[in-house]
Coordinates of C-alpha atoms and ligand atoms in Angstrom, one line a residue:
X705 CA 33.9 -45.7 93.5
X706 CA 34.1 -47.4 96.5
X707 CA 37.4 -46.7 97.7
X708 CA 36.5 -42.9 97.2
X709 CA 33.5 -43.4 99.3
X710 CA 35.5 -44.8 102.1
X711 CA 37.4 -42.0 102.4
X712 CA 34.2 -39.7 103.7
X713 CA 32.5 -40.2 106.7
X714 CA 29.2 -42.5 105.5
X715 CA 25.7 -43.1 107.8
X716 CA 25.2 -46.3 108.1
X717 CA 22.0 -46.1 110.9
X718 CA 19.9 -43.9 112.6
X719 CA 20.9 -43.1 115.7
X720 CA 17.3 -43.8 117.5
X721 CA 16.9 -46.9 115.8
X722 CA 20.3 -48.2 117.0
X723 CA 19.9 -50.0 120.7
X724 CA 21.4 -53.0 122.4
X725 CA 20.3 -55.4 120.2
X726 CA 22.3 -55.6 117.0
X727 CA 20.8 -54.5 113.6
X728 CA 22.2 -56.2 110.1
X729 CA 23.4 -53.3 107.8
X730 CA 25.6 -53.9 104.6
X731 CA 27.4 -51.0 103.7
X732 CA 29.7 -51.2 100.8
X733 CA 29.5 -54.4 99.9
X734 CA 30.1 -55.3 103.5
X735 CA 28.0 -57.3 106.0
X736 CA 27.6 -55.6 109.1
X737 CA 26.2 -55.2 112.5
X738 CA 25.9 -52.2 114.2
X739 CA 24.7 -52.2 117.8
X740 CA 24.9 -50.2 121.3
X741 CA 27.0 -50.8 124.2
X742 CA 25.3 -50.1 127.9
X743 CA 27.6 -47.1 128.1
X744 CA 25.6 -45.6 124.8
X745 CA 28.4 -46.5 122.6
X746 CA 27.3 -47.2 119.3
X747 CA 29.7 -50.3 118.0
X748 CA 30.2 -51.4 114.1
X749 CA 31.3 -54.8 113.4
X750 CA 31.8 -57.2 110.9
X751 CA 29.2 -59.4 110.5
X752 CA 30.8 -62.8 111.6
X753 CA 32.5 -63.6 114.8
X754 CA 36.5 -64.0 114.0
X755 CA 36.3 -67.1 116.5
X756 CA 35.2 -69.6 113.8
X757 CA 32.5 -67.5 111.9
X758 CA 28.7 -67.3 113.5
X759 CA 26.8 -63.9 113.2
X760 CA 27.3 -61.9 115.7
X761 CA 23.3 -60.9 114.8
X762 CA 22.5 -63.3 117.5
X763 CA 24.7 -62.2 120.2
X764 CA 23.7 -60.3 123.1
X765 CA 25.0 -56.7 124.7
X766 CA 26.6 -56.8 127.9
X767 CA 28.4 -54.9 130.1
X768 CA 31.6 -54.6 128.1
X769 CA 30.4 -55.2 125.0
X770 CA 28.5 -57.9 122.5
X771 CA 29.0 -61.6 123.5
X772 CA 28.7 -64.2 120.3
X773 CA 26.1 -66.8 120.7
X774 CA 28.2 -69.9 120.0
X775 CA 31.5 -69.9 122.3
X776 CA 30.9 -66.8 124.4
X777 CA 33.9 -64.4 123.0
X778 CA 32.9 -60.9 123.6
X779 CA 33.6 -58.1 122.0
X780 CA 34.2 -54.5 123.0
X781 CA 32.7 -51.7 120.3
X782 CA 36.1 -51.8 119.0
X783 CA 36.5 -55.3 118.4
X784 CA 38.6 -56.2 121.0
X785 CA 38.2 -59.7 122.2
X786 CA 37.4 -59.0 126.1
X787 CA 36.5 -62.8 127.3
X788 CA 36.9 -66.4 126.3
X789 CA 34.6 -68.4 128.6
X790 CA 35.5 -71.6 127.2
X791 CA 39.7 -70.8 127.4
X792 CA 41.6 -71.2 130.7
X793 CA 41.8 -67.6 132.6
X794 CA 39.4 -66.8 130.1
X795 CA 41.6 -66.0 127.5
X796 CA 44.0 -63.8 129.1
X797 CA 47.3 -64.1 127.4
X798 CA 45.1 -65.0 123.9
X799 CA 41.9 -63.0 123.5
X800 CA 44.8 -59.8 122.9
X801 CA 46.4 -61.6 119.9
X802 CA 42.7 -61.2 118.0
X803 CA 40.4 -58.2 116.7
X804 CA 36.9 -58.6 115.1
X805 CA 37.3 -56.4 112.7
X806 CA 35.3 -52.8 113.4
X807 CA 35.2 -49.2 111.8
X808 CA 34.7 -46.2 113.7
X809 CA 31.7 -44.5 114.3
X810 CA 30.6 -41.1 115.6
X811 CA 27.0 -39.8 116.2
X812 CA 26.2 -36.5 114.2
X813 CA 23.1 -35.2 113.3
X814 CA 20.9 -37.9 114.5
X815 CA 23.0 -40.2 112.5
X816 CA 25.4 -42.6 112.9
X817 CA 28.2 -42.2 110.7
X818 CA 31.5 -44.6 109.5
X819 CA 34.6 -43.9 108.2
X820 CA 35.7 -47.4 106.5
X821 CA 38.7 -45.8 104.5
X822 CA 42.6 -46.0 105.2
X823 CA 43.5 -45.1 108.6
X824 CA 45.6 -42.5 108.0
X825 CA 43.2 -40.8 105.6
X826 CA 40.5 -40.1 108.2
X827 CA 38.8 -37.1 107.7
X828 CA 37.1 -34.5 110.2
X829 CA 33.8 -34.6 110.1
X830 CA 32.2 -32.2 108.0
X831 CA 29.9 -29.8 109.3
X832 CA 27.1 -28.8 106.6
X833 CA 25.8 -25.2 107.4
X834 CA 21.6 -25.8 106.8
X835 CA 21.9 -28.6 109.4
X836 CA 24.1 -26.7 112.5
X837 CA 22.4 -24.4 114.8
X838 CA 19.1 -26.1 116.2
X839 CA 17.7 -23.4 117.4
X840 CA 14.4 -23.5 120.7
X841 CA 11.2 -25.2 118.7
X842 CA 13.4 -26.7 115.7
X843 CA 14.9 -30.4 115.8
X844 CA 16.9 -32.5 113.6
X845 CA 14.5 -35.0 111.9
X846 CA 16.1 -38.3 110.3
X847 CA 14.5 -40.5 107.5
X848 CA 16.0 -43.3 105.2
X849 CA 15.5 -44.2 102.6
X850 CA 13.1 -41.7 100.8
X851 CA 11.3 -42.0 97.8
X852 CA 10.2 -38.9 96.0
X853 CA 6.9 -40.5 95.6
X854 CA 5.9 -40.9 98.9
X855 CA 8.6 -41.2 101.8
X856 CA 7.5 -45.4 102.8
X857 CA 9.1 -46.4 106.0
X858 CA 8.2 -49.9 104.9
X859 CA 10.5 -49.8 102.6
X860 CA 14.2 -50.6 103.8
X861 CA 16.4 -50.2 100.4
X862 CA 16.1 -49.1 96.8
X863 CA 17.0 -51.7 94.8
X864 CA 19.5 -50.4 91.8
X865 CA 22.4 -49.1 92.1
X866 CA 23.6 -46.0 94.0
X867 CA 24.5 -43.6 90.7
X868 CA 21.1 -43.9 89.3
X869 CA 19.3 -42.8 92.6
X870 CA 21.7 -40.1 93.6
X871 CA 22.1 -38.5 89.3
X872 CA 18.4 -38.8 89.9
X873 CA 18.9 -35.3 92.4
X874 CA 20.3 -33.0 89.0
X875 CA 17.6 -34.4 86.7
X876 CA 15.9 -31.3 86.3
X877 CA 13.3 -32.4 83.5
X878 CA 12.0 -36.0 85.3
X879 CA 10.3 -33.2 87.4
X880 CA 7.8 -31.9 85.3
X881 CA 7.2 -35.4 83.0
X882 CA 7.5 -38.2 86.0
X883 CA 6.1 -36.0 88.8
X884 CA 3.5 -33.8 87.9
X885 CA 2.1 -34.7 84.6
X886 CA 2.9 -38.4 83.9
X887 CA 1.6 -40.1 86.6
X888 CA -0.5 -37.8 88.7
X889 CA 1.0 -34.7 90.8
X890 CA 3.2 -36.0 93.1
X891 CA 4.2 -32.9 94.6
X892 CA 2.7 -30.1 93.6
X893 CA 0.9 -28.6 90.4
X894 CA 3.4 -25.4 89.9
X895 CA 5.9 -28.8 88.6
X896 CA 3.6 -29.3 85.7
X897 CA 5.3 -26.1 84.2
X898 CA 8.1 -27.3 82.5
X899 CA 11.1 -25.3 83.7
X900 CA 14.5 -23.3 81.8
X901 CA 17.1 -24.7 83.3
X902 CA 20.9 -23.3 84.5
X903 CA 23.4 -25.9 85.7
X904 CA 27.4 -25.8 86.7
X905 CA 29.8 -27.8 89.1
X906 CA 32.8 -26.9 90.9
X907 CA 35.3 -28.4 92.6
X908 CA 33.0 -29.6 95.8
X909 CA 29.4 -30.4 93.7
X910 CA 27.2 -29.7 91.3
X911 CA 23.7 -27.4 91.5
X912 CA 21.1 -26.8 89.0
X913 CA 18.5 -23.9 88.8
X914 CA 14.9 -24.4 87.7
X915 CA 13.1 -21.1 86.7
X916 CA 9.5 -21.0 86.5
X917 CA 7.5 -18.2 86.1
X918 CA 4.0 -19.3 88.1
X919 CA 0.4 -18.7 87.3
X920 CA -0.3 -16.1 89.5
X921 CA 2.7 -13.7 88.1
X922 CA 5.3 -15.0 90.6
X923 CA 8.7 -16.4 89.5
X924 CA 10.3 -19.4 91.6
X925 CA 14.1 -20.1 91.2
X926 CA 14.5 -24.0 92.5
X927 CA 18.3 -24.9 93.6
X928 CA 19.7 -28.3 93.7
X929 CA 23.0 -29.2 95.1
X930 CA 25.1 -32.0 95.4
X931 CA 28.1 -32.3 96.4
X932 CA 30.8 -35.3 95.8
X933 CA 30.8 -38.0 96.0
X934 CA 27.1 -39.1 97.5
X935 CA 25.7 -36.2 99.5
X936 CA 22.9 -33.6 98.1
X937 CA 20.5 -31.2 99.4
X938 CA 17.0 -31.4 97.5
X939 CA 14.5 -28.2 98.7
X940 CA 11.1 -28.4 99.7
X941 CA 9.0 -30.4 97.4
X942 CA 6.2 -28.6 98.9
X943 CA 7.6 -25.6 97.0
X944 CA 7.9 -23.7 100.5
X945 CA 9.8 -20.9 100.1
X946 CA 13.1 -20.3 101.3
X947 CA 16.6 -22.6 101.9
X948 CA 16.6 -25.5 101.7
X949 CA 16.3 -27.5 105.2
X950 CA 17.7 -31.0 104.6
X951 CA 20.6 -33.1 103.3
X952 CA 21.1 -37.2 102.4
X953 CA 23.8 -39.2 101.9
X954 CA 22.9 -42.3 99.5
X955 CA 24.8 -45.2 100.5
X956 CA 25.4 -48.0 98.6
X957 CA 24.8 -51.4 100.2
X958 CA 26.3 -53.2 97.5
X959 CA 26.6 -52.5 93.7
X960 CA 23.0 -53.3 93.4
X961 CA 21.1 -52.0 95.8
X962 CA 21.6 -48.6 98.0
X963 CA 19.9 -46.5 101.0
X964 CA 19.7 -42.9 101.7
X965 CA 20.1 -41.4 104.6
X966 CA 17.9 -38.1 105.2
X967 CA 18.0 -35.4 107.7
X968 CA 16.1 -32.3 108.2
X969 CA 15.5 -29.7 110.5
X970 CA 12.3 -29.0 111.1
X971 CA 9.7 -27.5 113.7
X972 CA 9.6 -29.2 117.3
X973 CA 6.7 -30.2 116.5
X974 CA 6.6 -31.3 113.0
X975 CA 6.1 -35.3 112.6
X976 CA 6.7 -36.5 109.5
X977 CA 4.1 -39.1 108.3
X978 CA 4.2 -41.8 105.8
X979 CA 3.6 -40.3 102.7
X980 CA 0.6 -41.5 100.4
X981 CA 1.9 -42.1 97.0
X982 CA -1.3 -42.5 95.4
X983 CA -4.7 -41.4 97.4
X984 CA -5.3 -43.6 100.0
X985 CA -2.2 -45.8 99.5
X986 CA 1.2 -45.6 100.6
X987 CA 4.2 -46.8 98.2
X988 CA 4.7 -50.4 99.4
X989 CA 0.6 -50.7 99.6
X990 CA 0.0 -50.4 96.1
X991 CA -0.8 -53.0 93.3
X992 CA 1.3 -54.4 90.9
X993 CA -1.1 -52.0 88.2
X994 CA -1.3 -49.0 90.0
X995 CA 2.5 -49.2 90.1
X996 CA 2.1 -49.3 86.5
X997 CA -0.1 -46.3 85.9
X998 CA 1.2 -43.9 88.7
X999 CA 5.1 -44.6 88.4
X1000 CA 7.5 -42.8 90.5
X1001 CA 11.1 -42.2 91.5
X1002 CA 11.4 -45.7 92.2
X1003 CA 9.9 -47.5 89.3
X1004 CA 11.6 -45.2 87.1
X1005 CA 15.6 -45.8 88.2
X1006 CA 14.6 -49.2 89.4
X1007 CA 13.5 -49.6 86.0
X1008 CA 16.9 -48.6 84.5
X1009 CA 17.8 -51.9 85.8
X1010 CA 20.1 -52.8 88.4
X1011 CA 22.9 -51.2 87.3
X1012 CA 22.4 -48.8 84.2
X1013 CA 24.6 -49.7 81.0
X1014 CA 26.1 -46.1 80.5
X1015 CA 26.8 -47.6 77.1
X1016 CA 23.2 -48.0 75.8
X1017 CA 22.2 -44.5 76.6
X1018 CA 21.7 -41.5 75.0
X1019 CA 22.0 -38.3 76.5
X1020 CA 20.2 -35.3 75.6
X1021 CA 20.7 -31.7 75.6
X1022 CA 18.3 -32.0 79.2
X1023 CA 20.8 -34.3 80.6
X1024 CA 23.7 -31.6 81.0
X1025 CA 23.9 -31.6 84.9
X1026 CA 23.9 -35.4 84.5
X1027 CA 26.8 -34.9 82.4
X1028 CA 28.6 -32.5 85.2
X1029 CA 27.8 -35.5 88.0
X1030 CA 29.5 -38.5 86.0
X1031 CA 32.3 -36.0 84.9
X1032 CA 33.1 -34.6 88.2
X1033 CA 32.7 -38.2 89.6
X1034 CA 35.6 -39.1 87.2
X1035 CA 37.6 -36.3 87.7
X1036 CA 37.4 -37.4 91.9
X1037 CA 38.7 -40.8 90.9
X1038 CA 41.6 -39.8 88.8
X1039 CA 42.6 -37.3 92.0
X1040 CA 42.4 -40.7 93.9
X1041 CA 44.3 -43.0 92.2
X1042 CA 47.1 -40.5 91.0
X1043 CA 47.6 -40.6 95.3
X1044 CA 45.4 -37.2 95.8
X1045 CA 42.9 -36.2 98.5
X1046 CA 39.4 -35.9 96.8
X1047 CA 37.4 -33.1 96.8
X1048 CA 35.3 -32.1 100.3
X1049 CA 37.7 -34.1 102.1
X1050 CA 39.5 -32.0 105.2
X1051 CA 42.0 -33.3 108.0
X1052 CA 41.6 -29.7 109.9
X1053 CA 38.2 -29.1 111.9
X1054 CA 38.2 -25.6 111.0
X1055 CA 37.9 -26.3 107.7
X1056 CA 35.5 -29.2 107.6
X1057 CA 31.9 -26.7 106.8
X1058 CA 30.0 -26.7 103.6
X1059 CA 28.0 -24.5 102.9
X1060 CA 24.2 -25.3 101.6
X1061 CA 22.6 -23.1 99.2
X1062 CA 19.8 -24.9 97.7
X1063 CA 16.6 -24.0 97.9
X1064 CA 12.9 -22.2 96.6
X1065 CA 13.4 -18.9 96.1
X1066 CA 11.2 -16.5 94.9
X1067 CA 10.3 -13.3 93.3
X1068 CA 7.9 -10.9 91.2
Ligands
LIG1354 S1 32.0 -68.4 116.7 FE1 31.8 -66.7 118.0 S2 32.6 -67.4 119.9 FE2 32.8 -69.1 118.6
LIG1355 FE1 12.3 -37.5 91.4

């Protein structure tokens, strides 16, 4: 699964959150740091100077690029060596014949996003349709990671593996037990009605649809995509009406432990603040009991364990769209290792769009 993640472009940061002094990020398994150049270049390097192996967490930016603490090598934001302080000529003639390693980076969407895969397997970026066209008094607002139950900034990672967080998206049912009836309503009271359910997957994703005919005569038809191999679009929890307005990559860190990267676009004006997850209390504020009686997203897939033993469950007729993520997830790896390109990937810019159709929609 890795090597079919690396050949997307992945967020790693948030672009506002990114200045000159370097932030750790692990990504893939990977220790990382990702910083910003005084020319505004955002720079991703491996973790540990190629000189003889500090952190280059405790360097500093200057003008060319990020000096290590230890012997003074300095590093451009593609990892070349640009000064030896402590080598005659200050390197010159050397400081060419090594490269801390580095990945590429480009800023989209408020994001910033790495391609970590095979060089000659770089994508173009893709372009997702609910997230282009910013029009006057709307802006592109970025959050990771969220939690269902309350979207804690405290909170840095989610600590089980990648799979159970992002299947989590095409679990129709948790909706109506683990958010609205279970615990408390998390969201809103029209997700105490427990929903018929359509789902299918093509060659980009998967979607379900959640019908519920409401109190008050109305029928709402909820739409969740997401799309291979990490990406989905969940609409309003609110229940507003209409398309849905966001779209996360979750990103695993390591096998154990993952992030996701959110972004929507909202009103100018809109601020997005930290969720309570419980009156009065926000997520990482809560006590070991009321984390007991009010579960949420998090206790429930951290609760699967770190990573989930496939082989102990058993799925039920309610699980189908969790059926159409693992299988399409295997059909992308068998396209990979028999040499193929996997699904959503495109080399031409023209091509590179996807477009989002989630959302609450509704009618009498
Ligand atoms: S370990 Fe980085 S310069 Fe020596
Ligand atoms: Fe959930």
């Amino acid at each position: 699964m890795g090597e079919l993640m690396r050949r997307y472009w992945q967020p790693v940061a948030i672009s506002a959150q990114v200045k000159e002094d370097p932030i750790k990020v692990k990504v893939l398994g990977e220790d990382l740091i990702v910083f910003r150049d005084k020319k505004d270049r955002p720079g991703l390097l491996h973790n540990r100077c190629c000189h003889r192996g500090t952190t280059l967490y405790y360097g500093r930016v200057e003008d060319e690029g990020i000096r290590c603490c230890y012997h003074g090598w300095m590093f451009d934001v593609e990892g070349r060596c640009v000064d030896m302080p402590c080598e005659a000529d200050n390197g010159v003639g050397i400081r060419e014949k090594v490269r801390q390693p580095w990945y590429e980076v480009q800023e989209r969407y408020g994001l910033i996003f790495a391609y970590m895969g095979p060089p000659e397997k770089r994508p173009a970026f893709t372009r997702w349709s609910n997230l282009e066209d910013v029009q006057e008094g709307q802006k592109l607002l970025q959050v990771g990671p969220v939690f269902a139950s309350g979207a804690d900034r405290s909170v840095d990672y989610i600590d089980c593996n990648w799979l159970q967080h992002w299947e989590n998206t095409l679990d129709p049912f948790h909706v109506q037990v683990l958010h609205a009836t279970f615990s408390t309503v998390q969201f809103v009271e029209e997700f105490g009605i427990m929903p018929t359910v359509d789902w299918g997957s093509d060659e980009l994703g998967a979607h379900y649809v959640a019908y519920r005919d409401l109190e008050d005569g109305r029928k709402v038809d909820r739409v969740t995509c997401v799309w291979w191999p990490n990406t989905r679009s969940v609409p309003s929890v609110e229940l507003k009406p209409g398309p849905g307005h966001n779209l996360s990559w979750v990103v695993p860190q390591d096998d154990e432990t993952c992030r996701s990267f959110a972004v929507f676009k909202v009103p100018e004006d809109f601020e997005m603040e930290g969720a309570e997850a419980i009156p009065g209390k926000k997520w990482s504020e809560m006590t070991e009991e009321e984390h007991r009686r009010y579960p949420g997203d998090w206790e429930a897939q951290s609760g699967q364990g770190p990573i989930s033993l496939h082989s102990e469950e058993h799925l039920a007729g309610s699980d189908g769209a969790i059926r159409l993520i693992r299988a399409g997830l295997r059909d992308q790896l068998k396209t990979l290792e028999n040499g193929g390109d996997p699904a959503g990937v495109f080399f031409d810019d023209k091509d590179a769009y996807m477009e989002v159709t989630s959302g609450n929609f509704f009618h009498d």
